[in-house]
Coordinates of C-alpha atoms in Angstrom, one line a residue:
M1 CA 3.7 -0.3 24.9
C2 CA 1.3 -2.9 23.6
G3 CA -2.5 -2.5 23.5
I4 CA -4.8 -4.7 25.6
V5 CA -8.6 -4.9 25.5
G6 CA -10.9 -7.4 27.2
Y7 CA -14.7 -7.8 27.3
I8 CA -17.2 -9.8 29.4
G9 CA -20.9 -9.3 28.9
G10 CA -23.8 -10.4 26.7
R11 CA -22.8 -9.0 23.3
P12 CA -20.6 -10.7 20.6
A13 CA -17.1 -10.1 21.9
Q14 CA -15.3 -10.1 18.5
D15 CA -16.6 -6.8 17.2
I16 CA -16.0 -5.0 20.5
L17 CA -12.5 -6.4 20.8
L18 CA -11.6 -5.6 17.2
A19 CA -12.9 -2.1 17.4
G20 CA -10.9 -1.6 20.6
L21 CA -7.8 -2.9 19.0
K22 CA -8.1 -0.5 16.1
R23 CA -8.3 2.4 18.6
L24 CA -5.3 1.1 20.4
E25 CA -3.1 0.5 17.3
Y26 CA -1.0 3.6 18.1
R27 CA 0.3 1.5 21.1
G28 CA 1.8 -1.1 18.8
Y29 CA 1.2 -2.6 15.4
D30 CA 3.7 -5.4 14.8
S31 CA 1.1 -8.2 15.3
S32 CA -2.3 -8.7 16.9
G33 CA -4.5 -11.5 18.1
M34 CA -7.7 -12.4 19.9
T35 CA -9.1 -15.2 22.0
V36 CA -12.8 -15.8 22.7
I37 CA -14.5 -18.4 25.0
L38 CA -16.8 -20.4 22.8
P39 CA -20.2 -20.7 24.6
V40 CA -21.0 -24.3 23.6
K41 CA -18.1 -26.2 25.2
N42 CA -16.5 -23.3 27.1
S43 CA -13.3 -23.9 25.0
L44 CA -10.9 -21.2 23.9
L45 CA -10.4 -20.3 20.3
T46 CA -7.6 -18.0 19.2
R47 CA -6.9 -16.0 16.0
K48 CA -3.7 -14.1 15.6
S49 CA -1.6 -12.6 12.8
P50 CA 1.7 -10.7 12.2
G51 CA 1.4 -7.2 10.8
K52 CA -1.2 -4.6 11.4
I53 CA -4.7 -5.1 12.7
N54 CA -6.2 -5.2 9.2
A55 CA -4.6 -8.6 8.8
L56 CA -6.3 -9.9 11.9
A57 CA -9.6 -8.3 10.7
K58 CA -9.4 -10.2 7.4
L59 CA -8.7 -13.4 9.2
L60 CA -11.7 -12.9 11.5
K61 CA -13.9 -12.2 8.5
Y62 CA -13.4 -15.7 7.2
K63 CA -12.9 -17.4 10.5
P64 CA -15.0 -15.5 13.0
L65 CA -15.0 -16.0 16.8
K66 CA -18.4 -16.4 18.4
G67 CA -18.7 -15.8 22.1
S68 CA -19.3 -13.0 24.6
I69 CA -16.1 -13.2 26.7
G70 CA -12.6 -12.5 25.2
I71 CA -9.3 -10.7 25.2
A72 CA -7.3 -9.1 22.5
H73 CA -3.9 -7.6 21.9
T74 CA -1.9 -5.4 19.5
R75 CA 1.9 -5.8 20.0
W76 CA 5.0 -3.7 20.0
A77 CA 7.7 -6.3 20.0
T78 CA 10.3 -6.5 22.7
H79 CA 11.2 -10.2 23.1
G80 CA 10.9 -12.1 19.9
A81 CA 10.3 -11.0 16.3
P82 CA 6.8 -10.0 15.2
T83 CA 5.7 -13.4 14.0
Q84 CA 2.4 -15.3 14.4
A85 CA 4.0 -17.5 17.1
N86 CA 5.1 -14.5 19.1
A87 CA 1.8 -12.6 18.7
H88 CA -0.5 -12.6 21.7
P89 CA -2.6 -14.1 23.2
H90 CA -0.5 -16.9 24.6
A91 CA -1.9 -20.2 26.0
D92 CA -0.8 -22.7 28.6
C93 CA 0.0 -26.3 27.6
D94 CA -3.6 -27.5 27.6
N95 CA -5.1 -24.4 26.1
E96 CA -7.2 -23.8 29.2
I97 CA -5.7 -20.4 30.1
V98 CA -5.0 -17.6 27.7
L99 CA -3.2 -14.3 28.5
V100 CA -2.2 -11.0 27.0
H101 CA 0.6 -8.8 28.4
N102 CA 2.1 -5.4 28.1
G103 CA 5.5 -4.8 29.8
I104 CA 8.8 -6.7 30.2
I105 CA 9.4 -9.7 32.5
E106 CA 13.1 -9.2 33.5
N107 CA 13.6 -12.6 35.1
Y108 CA 11.8 -14.6 32.4
E109 CA 14.9 -16.6 31.4
I110 CA 15.3 -18.0 34.9
L111 CA 11.6 -18.7 35.1
K112 CA 11.4 -20.3 31.7
E113 CA 14.4 -22.6 32.4
Q114 CA 12.6 -23.9 35.6
L115 CA 9.3 -24.3 33.8
L116 CA 10.9 -26.3 31.0
K117 CA 12.5 -28.6 33.6
E118 CA 9.0 -29.1 35.0
G119 CA 7.7 -30.2 31.6
H120 CA 6.0 -27.1 30.3
L121 CA 6.0 -26.6 26.5
F122 CA 6.8 -23.2 25.1
S123 CA 5.7 -22.1 21.6
S124 CA 7.1 -18.6 21.4
Q125 CA 10.2 -16.5 22.1
T126 CA 8.4 -14.0 24.2
D127 CA 8.9 -13.2 27.9
T128 CA 5.1 -13.1 28.2
E129 CA 4.6 -16.9 27.9
V130 CA 6.3 -17.6 31.2
I131 CA 3.4 -15.9 33.0
V132 CA 0.7 -18.1 31.5
H133 CA 2.7 -21.2 32.3
L134 CA 3.3 -20.0 35.9
I135 CA -0.5 -19.6 36.2
E136 CA -1.0 -23.1 34.8
K137 CA 1.5 -24.4 37.4
F138 CA -0.6 -23.1 40.3
Y139 CA -4.1 -23.5 38.8
K140 CA -4.9 -26.9 40.3
D141 CA -7.6 -26.6 42.9
I142 CA -7.7 -22.8 43.5
P143 CA -9.6 -20.0 41.8
L144 CA -8.0 -18.4 38.7
E145 CA -7.4 -15.1 40.5
D146 CA -5.4 -16.9 43.2
A147 CA -3.3 -18.7 40.6
V148 CA -2.6 -15.3 38.9
R149 CA -1.7 -13.8 42.2
K150 CA 0.8 -16.6 43.0
A151 CA 2.3 -16.4 39.5
L152 CA 2.8 -12.6 39.6
K153 CA 4.6 -12.8 42.9
L154 CA 7.4 -14.6 41.1
V155 CA 7.9 -12.2 38.3
S156 CA 10.0 -9.1 38.3
G157 CA 9.7 -6.3 35.8
S158 CA 6.6 -4.5 34.6
F159 CA 3.2 -6.0 33.5
A160 CA -0.4 -5.3 32.6
I161 CA -2.2 -8.5 31.9
A162 CA -5.6 -9.8 31.0
V163 CA -6.4 -13.5 31.6
I164 CA -9.3 -15.8 30.8
S165 CA -9.8 -19.5 31.4
S166 CA -12.2 -22.1 29.9
R167 CA -12.6 -23.6 33.4
E168 CA -14.0 -20.4 34.8
P169 CA -15.7 -18.8 31.8
E170 CA -17.6 -16.3 33.9
K171 CA -14.4 -14.4 34.9
L172 CA -12.1 -11.9 33.2
I173 CA -8.9 -11.2 35.2
G174 CA -6.7 -8.1 35.0
A175 CA -3.6 -7.1 36.9
R176 CA -0.9 -4.5 36.6
S177 CA 2.5 -3.3 38.0
G178 CA 4.4 -0.6 36.1
S179 CA 2.2 -0.7 33.0
P180 CA -1.2 0.9 32.7
L181 CA -4.6 -1.0 32.9
I182 CA -8.1 0.4 33.3
L183 CA -11.5 -1.1 33.9
G184 CA -14.6 0.1 32.0
I185 CA -17.8 -0.4 34.0
G186 CA -20.9 -0.8 31.9
K187 CA -24.5 -2.2 32.4
N188 CA -24.4 -6.0 32.4
E189 CA -21.0 -5.8 30.8
N190 CA -17.5 -4.8 31.8
F191 CA -14.2 -4.1 30.0
I192 CA -10.4 -4.1 30.5
A193 CA -8.1 -1.9 28.4
S194 CA -4.6 -0.4 28.5
D195 CA -6.0 3.0 27.4
A196 CA -9.4 4.7 27.4
P197 CA -9.9 5.2 23.7
A198 CA -10.4 1.4 23.3
I199 CA -13.7 1.5 25.3
L200 CA -14.9 5.1 25.1
G201 CA -17.7 4.0 22.7
Y202 CA -19.2 1.7 25.3
T203 CA -18.6 3.4 28.7
K204 CA -17.0 6.5 30.3
N205 CA -17.1 5.0 33.8
I206 CA -13.5 4.1 34.4
V207 CA -11.6 2.5 37.3
F208 CA -7.9 3.0 37.2
L209 CA -6.0 0.0 38.6
G210 CA -3.1 0.9 40.9
E211 CA 0.3 -0.7 41.3
N212 CA 0.2 -4.4 42.2
E213 CA -3.6 -4.6 42.0
I214 CA -5.7 -7.5 40.5
A215 CA -9.3 -7.1 39.2
V216 CA -11.8 -9.9 38.8
L217 CA -14.6 -8.9 36.4
S218 CA -17.9 -10.6 35.7
K219 CA -20.6 -9.2 33.4
N220 CA -22.4 -7.8 36.5
G221 CA -19.6 -6.4 38.6
Y222 CA -16.0 -6.3 39.6
K223 CA -13.7 -6.9 42.6
I224 CA -10.2 -5.5 43.2
T225 CA -7.6 -6.8 45.5
D226 CA -3.9 -6.4 46.1
L227 CA -1.3 -9.1 45.5
E228 CA -1.9 -10.3 49.1
G229 CA -5.6 -10.8 48.4
R230 CA -6.8 -7.9 50.5
Q231 CA -9.9 -6.4 49.0
L232 CA -9.8 -2.7 47.9
T233 CA -12.7 -0.3 47.3
K234 CA -12.5 1.7 44.1
K235 CA -15.3 3.6 42.6
P236 CA -15.5 4.5 38.9
E237 CA -14.5 7.9 37.7
R238 CA -16.4 9.6 34.9
L239 CA -14.1 10.3 31.9
A240 CA -14.8 13.6 30.1
W241 CA -13.3 12.5 26.8
D242 CA -15.7 11.7 23.9
I243 CA -15.3 8.9 21.3
E244 CA -15.5 11.6 18.6
Q245 CA -12.2 13.0 19.9
A246 CA -10.6 9.6 19.2
Q247 CA -11.7 9.5 15.5
K248 CA -10.4 11.2 12.4
Q249 CA -13.5 13.4 11.8
G250 CA -12.8 13.7 8.0
Y251 CA -9.0 14.3 8.3
K252 CA -6.7 12.0 6.3
H253 CA -4.6 11.2 9.3
F254 CA -4.9 11.5 13.1
M255 CA -1.7 13.6 13.1
L256 CA -3.2 16.2 10.8
K257 CA -6.4 16.3 12.9
E258 CA -4.4 16.8 16.0
I259 CA -2.3 19.6 14.5
N260 CA -5.5 21.4 13.6
E261 CA -7.0 20.9 17.0
Q262 CA -4.3 23.0 18.7
P263 CA -5.9 26.5 18.7
G264 CA -9.1 25.1 20.3
I265 CA -7.2 23.1 22.9
I266 CA -5.0 26.0 23.9
E267 CA -7.9 28.4 24.1
N268 CA -9.8 26.0 26.3
L269 CA -6.8 25.4 28.5
I270 CA -6.1 29.1 29.0
N271 CA -9.8 29.8 29.8
L272 CA -9.9 26.9 32.3
R273 CA -6.8 28.2 34.1
I274 CA -7.5 32.0 33.8
P275 CA -11.3 32.4 33.8
R276 CA -11.0 36.1 34.5
D277 CA -8.5 38.8 35.3
S278 CA -5.0 37.5 35.9
R279 CA -5.7 34.9 38.6
I280 CA -4.3 31.6 37.6
I281 CA -6.2 28.6 38.9
F282 CA -5.1 25.0 39.4
K283 CA -8.2 23.0 40.4
E284 CA -6.5 19.6 40.8
Q285 CA -4.5 18.3 43.7
F286 CA -1.7 20.8 44.2
I287 CA 1.2 21.8 46.4
G288 CA 0.5 24.7 48.8
A289 CA 1.7 28.1 47.9
Q290 CA 3.9 28.2 51.1
K291 CA 5.8 25.2 49.9
L292 CA 6.3 26.5 46.4
K293 CA 7.6 29.8 47.9
S294 CA 10.4 27.9 49.7
I295 CA 11.7 25.8 46.8
K296 CA 15.3 26.6 45.8
N297 CA 15.5 24.9 42.4
I298 CA 13.6 23.0 39.8
F299 CA 14.5 19.7 38.0
V300 CA 12.5 18.9 34.9
V301 CA 12.4 15.3 33.9
A302 CA 10.8 14.0 30.7
C303 CA 11.4 12.0 27.5
G304 CA 11.2 12.8 23.8
T305 CA 8.8 15.6 22.8
A306 CA 8.0 16.2 26.5
Y307 CA 11.7 16.7 27.1
H308 CA 11.7 19.5 24.5
A309 CA 8.7 21.1 26.2
G310 CA 10.6 20.9 29.4
L311 CA 13.7 22.5 27.8
V312 CA 11.5 25.5 26.8
G313 CA 10.4 25.4 30.5
K314 CA 14.0 25.9 31.7
Y315 CA 14.1 29.3 29.8
I316 CA 10.7 30.3 31.1
F317 CA 11.2 29.4 34.8
E318 CA 14.6 31.1 34.9
S319 CA 13.5 34.3 33.0
I320 CA 10.0 34.6 34.5
S321 CA 10.0 32.8 37.9
K322 CA 13.7 33.5 38.6
I323 CA 14.3 29.9 39.8
P324 CA 17.4 28.0 38.8
T325 CA 16.2 25.1 36.6
Q326 CA 17.9 22.0 35.4
I327 CA 16.5 19.4 32.9
D328 CA 17.3 15.8 32.3
V329 CA 16.2 13.1 30.0
S330 CA 14.3 10.8 32.4
S331 CA 16.5 7.7 31.5
E332 CA 19.6 9.7 32.6
F333 CA 18.1 11.4 35.6
R334 CA 17.1 8.1 37.2
Y335 CA 20.7 6.8 37.1
R336 CA 22.6 9.9 38.2
E337 CA 23.8 10.8 41.6
L338 CA 21.1 13.3 42.3
L339 CA 21.8 16.4 44.3
I340 CA 18.2 17.1 45.3
N341 CA 16.5 17.5 48.6
K342 CA 13.3 18.8 50.2
D343 CA 13.9 22.3 48.7
T344 CA 13.8 20.8 45.2
L345 CA 10.7 20.7 43.0
V346 CA 10.7 18.0 40.3
L347 CA 8.5 18.8 37.4
A348 CA 7.7 15.6 35.5
I349 CA 6.2 15.9 32.0
S350 CA 4.4 13.0 30.3
Q351 CA 1.5 12.9 27.9
S352 CA 0.4 9.4 29.0
G353 CA 1.5 9.5 32.6
E354 CA 2.9 6.0 32.1
T355 CA 6.4 6.6 30.7
A356 CA 8.5 4.1 32.5
D357 CA 11.7 6.1 32.9
T358 CA 9.9 9.2 34.0
L359 CA 8.0 7.2 36.7
A360 CA 11.2 5.7 37.9
G361 CA 12.8 9.1 38.1
V362 CA 9.9 10.5 40.1
R363 CA 10.1 7.7 42.6
Q364 CA 13.8 8.2 43.1
A365 CA 13.2 12.0 43.6
R366 CA 10.5 11.4 46.2
K367 CA 12.8 9.1 48.1
L368 CA 15.3 11.9 48.3
G369 CA 12.7 14.3 49.7
A370 CA 11.8 16.3 46.6
S371 CA 8.2 17.5 45.9
V372 CA 6.8 16.4 42.5
I373 CA 4.4 18.2 40.2
S374 CA 3.4 16.4 37.0
I375 CA 2.2 17.8 33.7
C376 CA 0.0 15.1 32.2
N377 CA -2.8 14.6 29.8
V378 CA -4.4 11.4 31.1
L379 CA -6.7 11.5 34.2
G380 CA -5.8 8.9 36.8
S381 CA -2.5 7.8 35.2
T382 CA 0.2 6.4 37.3
L383 CA 2.3 9.6 37.2
T384 CA -0.6 11.7 38.5
R385 CA -1.2 9.3 41.4
E386 CA 2.4 9.4 42.4
S387 CA 2.8 13.2 42.3
D388 CA 2.2 15.8 45.0
G389 CA 0.5 18.0 42.4
V390 CA -0.9 17.7 38.9
I391 CA -1.4 20.1 36.0
Y392 CA -3.7 18.4 33.5
T393 CA -3.3 19.5 29.9
H394 CA -6.8 18.6 28.8
A395 CA -5.7 17.9 25.2
G396 CA -8.0 14.9 24.7
P397 CA -6.8 11.6 23.4
E398 CA -3.8 11.9 21.1
I399 CA -3.8 9.0 18.7
G400 CA -1.0 10.0 16.3
V401 CA 2.3 8.5 17.5
A402 CA 4.2 11.7 16.8
S403 CA 3.0 14.2 19.5
T404 CA 1.6 17.5 18.3
K405 CA -1.3 18.9 20.4
A406 CA 0.1 17.3 23.6
Y407 CA 3.4 19.3 23.1
T408 CA 1.8 22.7 22.8
A409 CA -0.6 21.9 25.6
Q410 CA 2.4 21.0 27.8
L411 CA 4.0 24.3 26.8
V412 CA 1.0 26.3 27.9
A413 CA 0.9 24.4 31.2
I414 CA 4.5 25.4 31.7
Y415 CA 3.9 29.0 30.9
L416 CA 0.9 29.1 33.3
F417 CA 2.8 27.4 36.1
A418 CA 5.8 29.7 35.6
F419 CA 3.5 32.7 35.9
Y420 CA 1.9 31.3 39.0
L421 CA 5.3 30.7 40.6
A422 CA 6.4 34.2 39.7
K423 CA 3.3 35.7 41.2
I424 CA 3.4 33.9 44.6
R425 CA 7.1 34.4 44.9
N426 CA 6.9 38.2 44.0
A427 CA 9.3 37.6 41.1
I428 CA 7.3 39.6 38.5
L429 CA 5.7 43.0 38.5
P430 CA 1.9 42.8 38.3
A431 CA 1.8 45.0 35.2
R432 CA 4.2 42.7 33.3
L433 CA 2.3 39.6 34.4
D434 CA -0.9 41.2 33.1
R435 CA 0.7 42.0 29.8
L436 CA 2.1 38.4 29.4
I437 CA -1.2 36.8 30.1
K438 CA -2.9 39.1 27.6
E439 CA -0.3 38.0 25.0
L440 CA -0.8 34.4 25.9
K441 CA -4.5 34.7 25.3
K442 CA -3.9 35.9 21.8
I443 CA -1.9 32.7 20.9
P444 CA -4.8 30.5 19.8
G445 CA -6.0 33.1 17.3
R446 CA -2.4 33.4 15.9
Q447 CA -2.1 29.6 15.7
A448 CA -5.4 29.6 13.7
E449 CA -3.8 32.1 11.2
I450 CA -0.9 29.8 10.6
L451 CA -3.3 26.9 9.9
K452 CA -5.0 29.0 7.2
E453 CA -1.7 28.8 5.3
Q454 CA -1.4 25.0 5.3
D455 CA -1.4 24.7 1.5
A456 CA 1.6 27.0 1.2
I457 CA 3.5 25.0 3.9
A458 CA 2.6 21.8 2.1
R459 CA 4.1 23.1 -1.1
V460 CA 7.3 24.0 0.6
S461 CA 7.4 20.5 2.2
R462 CA 6.9 18.7 -1.1
R463 CA 9.7 20.7 -2.8
H464 CA 12.1 19.4 -0.2
S465 CA 10.8 15.9 0.4
H466 CA 13.5 14.4 -1.8
L467 CA 16.5 15.6 0.2
G468 CA 18.4 13.0 2.2
S469 CA 18.9 14.9 5.5
F470 CA 17.8 18.0 7.4
L471 CA 19.4 20.4 9.9
Y472 CA 17.3 22.4 12.2
L473 CA 18.7 25.6 13.8
G474 CA 17.2 27.8 16.6
R475 CA 18.5 30.1 19.3
N476 CA 17.4 30.9 22.8
V477 CA 13.9 29.8 23.6
N478 CA 13.6 28.3 20.1
Y479 CA 16.6 26.1 20.4
P480 CA 14.2 23.4 21.8
S481 CA 11.9 24.1 18.8
A482 CA 14.8 23.1 16.5
L483 CA 15.2 19.8 18.5
E484 CA 11.5 19.2 18.3
G485 CA 11.2 20.0 14.6
A486 CA 14.1 17.5 13.8
L487 CA 12.4 14.8 16.0
K488 CA 9.1 15.2 14.2
L489 CA 10.8 14.7 10.8
K490 CA 12.8 11.7 12.0
E491 CA 9.8 10.0 13.6
I492 CA 7.4 10.0 10.7
S493 CA 9.5 10.4 7.5
Y494 CA 12.7 8.4 8.5
I495 CA 14.9 11.2 7.1
P496 CA 18.0 11.8 9.2
A497 CA 17.6 15.2 10.9
E498 CA 19.5 17.0 13.6
G499 CA 18.5 19.9 15.8
Y500 CA 21.2 22.4 17.0
A501 CA 21.6 25.6 18.8
A502 CA 22.4 27.9 15.9
G503 CA 25.5 29.3 17.7
E504 CA 26.9 25.8 17.7
M505 CA 26.8 25.5 13.9
K506 CA 30.4 26.6 13.5
H507 CA 31.5 24.0 16.0
G508 CA 30.8 21.1 13.7
P509 CA 27.4 21.0 11.9
I510 CA 28.6 23.5 9.3
A511 CA 30.7 20.8 7.8
L512 CA 27.5 19.0 6.7
I513 CA 25.9 21.8 4.8
D514 CA 25.8 21.5 1.0
E515 CA 23.2 21.5 -1.8
Y516 CA 21.8 18.1 -0.8
R517 CA 20.7 19.1 2.7
A518 CA 17.9 21.3 3.8
V519 CA 18.4 23.7 6.7
V520 CA 15.4 24.8 8.6
C521 CA 16.2 28.1 10.3
I522 CA 13.9 29.4 13.0
A523 CA 14.3 33.2 12.7
A524 CA 11.2 34.6 14.4
G525 CA 11.6 38.1 15.8
S526 CA 13.7 38.0 19.0
K527 CA 16.7 39.5 20.8
V528 CA 18.9 37.1 18.9
Y529 CA 17.4 37.7 15.5
E530 CA 20.5 39.4 14.1
K531 CA 22.6 36.4 15.2
M532 CA 20.2 34.1 13.5
V533 CA 20.4 36.1 10.2
S534 CA 24.2 35.8 10.4
N535 CA 23.9 32.0 10.6
I536 CA 21.6 32.0 7.6
Q537 CA 24.2 34.1 5.6
E538 CA 26.8 31.4 6.5
I539 CA 24.5 28.6 5.3
R540 CA 23.7 30.5 2.1
S541 CA 27.3 31.0 1.2
R542 CA 27.7 27.2 1.4
R543 CA 24.8 26.5 -1.0
G544 CA 22.6 25.1 1.8
K545 CA 18.9 24.9 0.9
I546 CA 17.3 27.2 3.5
I547 CA 13.7 27.0 4.8
A548 CA 13.2 30.0 7.1
I549 CA 10.4 30.4 9.7
A550 CA 10.1 34.1 10.2
T551 CA 7.8 36.8 11.6
E552 CA 5.2 38.4 9.4
G553 CA 6.5 41.6 7.9
D554 CA 10.1 40.5 7.8
N555 CA 10.9 41.2 4.2
N556 CA 14.7 41.1 4.7
I557 CA 14.6 37.3 5.1
K558 CA 13.3 37.0 1.5
E559 CA 16.6 38.3 0.3
L560 CA 18.3 35.3 1.9
T561 CA 16.0 32.6 0.8
G562 CA 12.9 32.2 -1.3
E563 CA 11.5 29.6 1.1
V564 CA 9.9 31.4 4.0
I565 CA 7.1 30.3 6.2
Y566 CA 5.7 33.3 8.2
V567 CA 4.2 33.2 11.6
P568 CA 2.3 36.1 13.3
K569 CA 4.1 38.6 15.4
C570 CA 4.1 37.8 19.1
D571 CA 6.2 38.3 22.2
E572 CA 9.4 36.3 21.8
L573 CA 8.6 34.3 25.0
F574 CA 5.6 32.7 23.3
S575 CA 7.1 32.1 19.9
P576 CA 7.6 28.3 20.5
L577 CA 3.8 28.0 20.5
L578 CA 3.6 29.4 17.0
V579 CA 6.8 27.9 15.5
A580 CA 5.6 24.4 16.5
L581 CA 2.8 24.4 14.0
P582 CA 4.8 24.9 10.7
L583 CA 7.5 22.5 12.0
Q584 CA 4.7 19.8 12.5
L585 CA 3.2 20.5 9.1
L586 CA 6.6 20.4 7.4
A587 CA 7.2 16.9 8.8
Y588 CA 3.7 15.8 8.1
H589 CA 3.6 16.8 4.4
I590 CA 7.1 15.5 3.7
S591 CA 6.1 12.2 5.2
V592 CA 2.9 12.0 3.2
K593 CA 4.8 12.9 0.0
R594 CA 7.3 10.1 0.7
G595 CA 4.5 7.6 1.2
C596 CA 5.2 6.9 4.9
D597 CA 2.7 5.8 7.5
V598 CA 2.2 9.1 9.3
D599 CA 0.1 7.8 12.3
Q600 CA 2.0 4.6 12.8
P601 CA 5.7 5.1 12.0
R602 CA 7.8 2.0 12.1
N603 CA 9.4 0.8 15.3
L604 CA 7.6 3.4 17.4
A605 CA 4.7 3.2 19.8
K606 CA 2.8 6.0 21.5
S607 CA 3.6 5.4 25.1
V608 CA 6.9 3.9 26.2
T609 CA 5.9 1.9 29.2
V610 CA 9.0 -0.2 29.3
E611 CA 12.6 0.8 30.0

């Protein structure tokens, strides 16, 4: 989950590396560091600091690094506390080799014990340091890339690394297995990064490294091999994202910017998939219609917010596509005795396409014969390369750690795929499909109406920001919305919050309700509306502080609570796309009022690339 950036070229490396780190800070912000090869004596000089990247920036202001080749890192701690000693980069005994790493080396203790016996000196508690000492062990009379290759054959776990050496100052080495790493190809300069935003300001020509691949970069070119040394041919892909998408554009936080981007993203996604009439198009690699007609069941696998999108998908696939659907948290799915086969479709959902547990689940499912379709935001990510079909969400880079626009884009992808399945399997009447597509096309405009009321939502948020805990209740297709609303609040405000199916309230959660807890009730118009109103009555009688999310024109709800956030009227099926916005804004404004770091909440990172 750490951020890596490397540069080799003719420009000063420090500014490029520091700018890249700042754009990768969502991947980890416990500590950071940078190493540059000094041009005079080809020696390595390192600066690193615990804390956020601003601490490193201040250090570099007074002690700059001058050189045109370097690597940098921002850390999300796994092994070892976030201290200066544990911050990356890490060096070998003679300070001739320096390395940064994202991932977990599972056999590091065994390797470290052996290296200590051989006389290697360690200065940190990290698992990472064993890699640089292994490289040192083999780096006698062979090229750096061969020493890296030998070292990596001994490690087990996941890694993305960048390596430089003062002995071969014309090289920048990168390698990956289980953690993402990309190459940026420029003119007389090249880059390595763990994610595209780090280098979008310099190049959009990207090479995605595959599993167990090693890249050797010079300022004029690159070479890619596998761990056996066999050369591979990989041409750059042109990334459509723009650097402006990865900047705040006047918003106070990335999260607020990304919340406000949702109507435009959803409209673009719908227009891309349904350019005219009711014909749904998937332009990417995709499973043939004949295969999709034959599937007997769907398994959805995802983590966190993507799991909540998948849970909405269960309702949609069963009600629209008429296909039995199960959903699992990826970390549970991968360890279960899976009853899946060639008639099963696994739908894997991940914003980054690098979520470790989801990838492991997909690999297991494919071994058992299942077909895999992924819903993903990142072109060329590992998940998309290991899937039989891909539905890209085209949400642009999402920098805020708490997912917002990626979530609603995932939901739209699910709706479109469900409609597509229903159509090719003759599970829906054409007239109903046409009506649903017309309703879906109205959603971006209705989201925009909600965003016009942000000030009112902010006032509701501030009035409840002092409360010590929250309960979120929803029914039917908005039960997942309750889970997602609670997750958003926990992630960025650190307030304990729970999401429940409202019908379960009397089976335990009702014991928690009192005047010190807020209860967010999702009561948009639906076939279970009256049931939801009954739940609100029960909460009211116990003096719970109710915040209701209801449909415009519902005046009855005002008799139950003075705190109502209205969303436009829509088909119940699509209400999660509207309800998501006030839930996101509630969490955002409560967090701001409490003085929390909205974009970089403690202990979290954007992409969980380790188990």
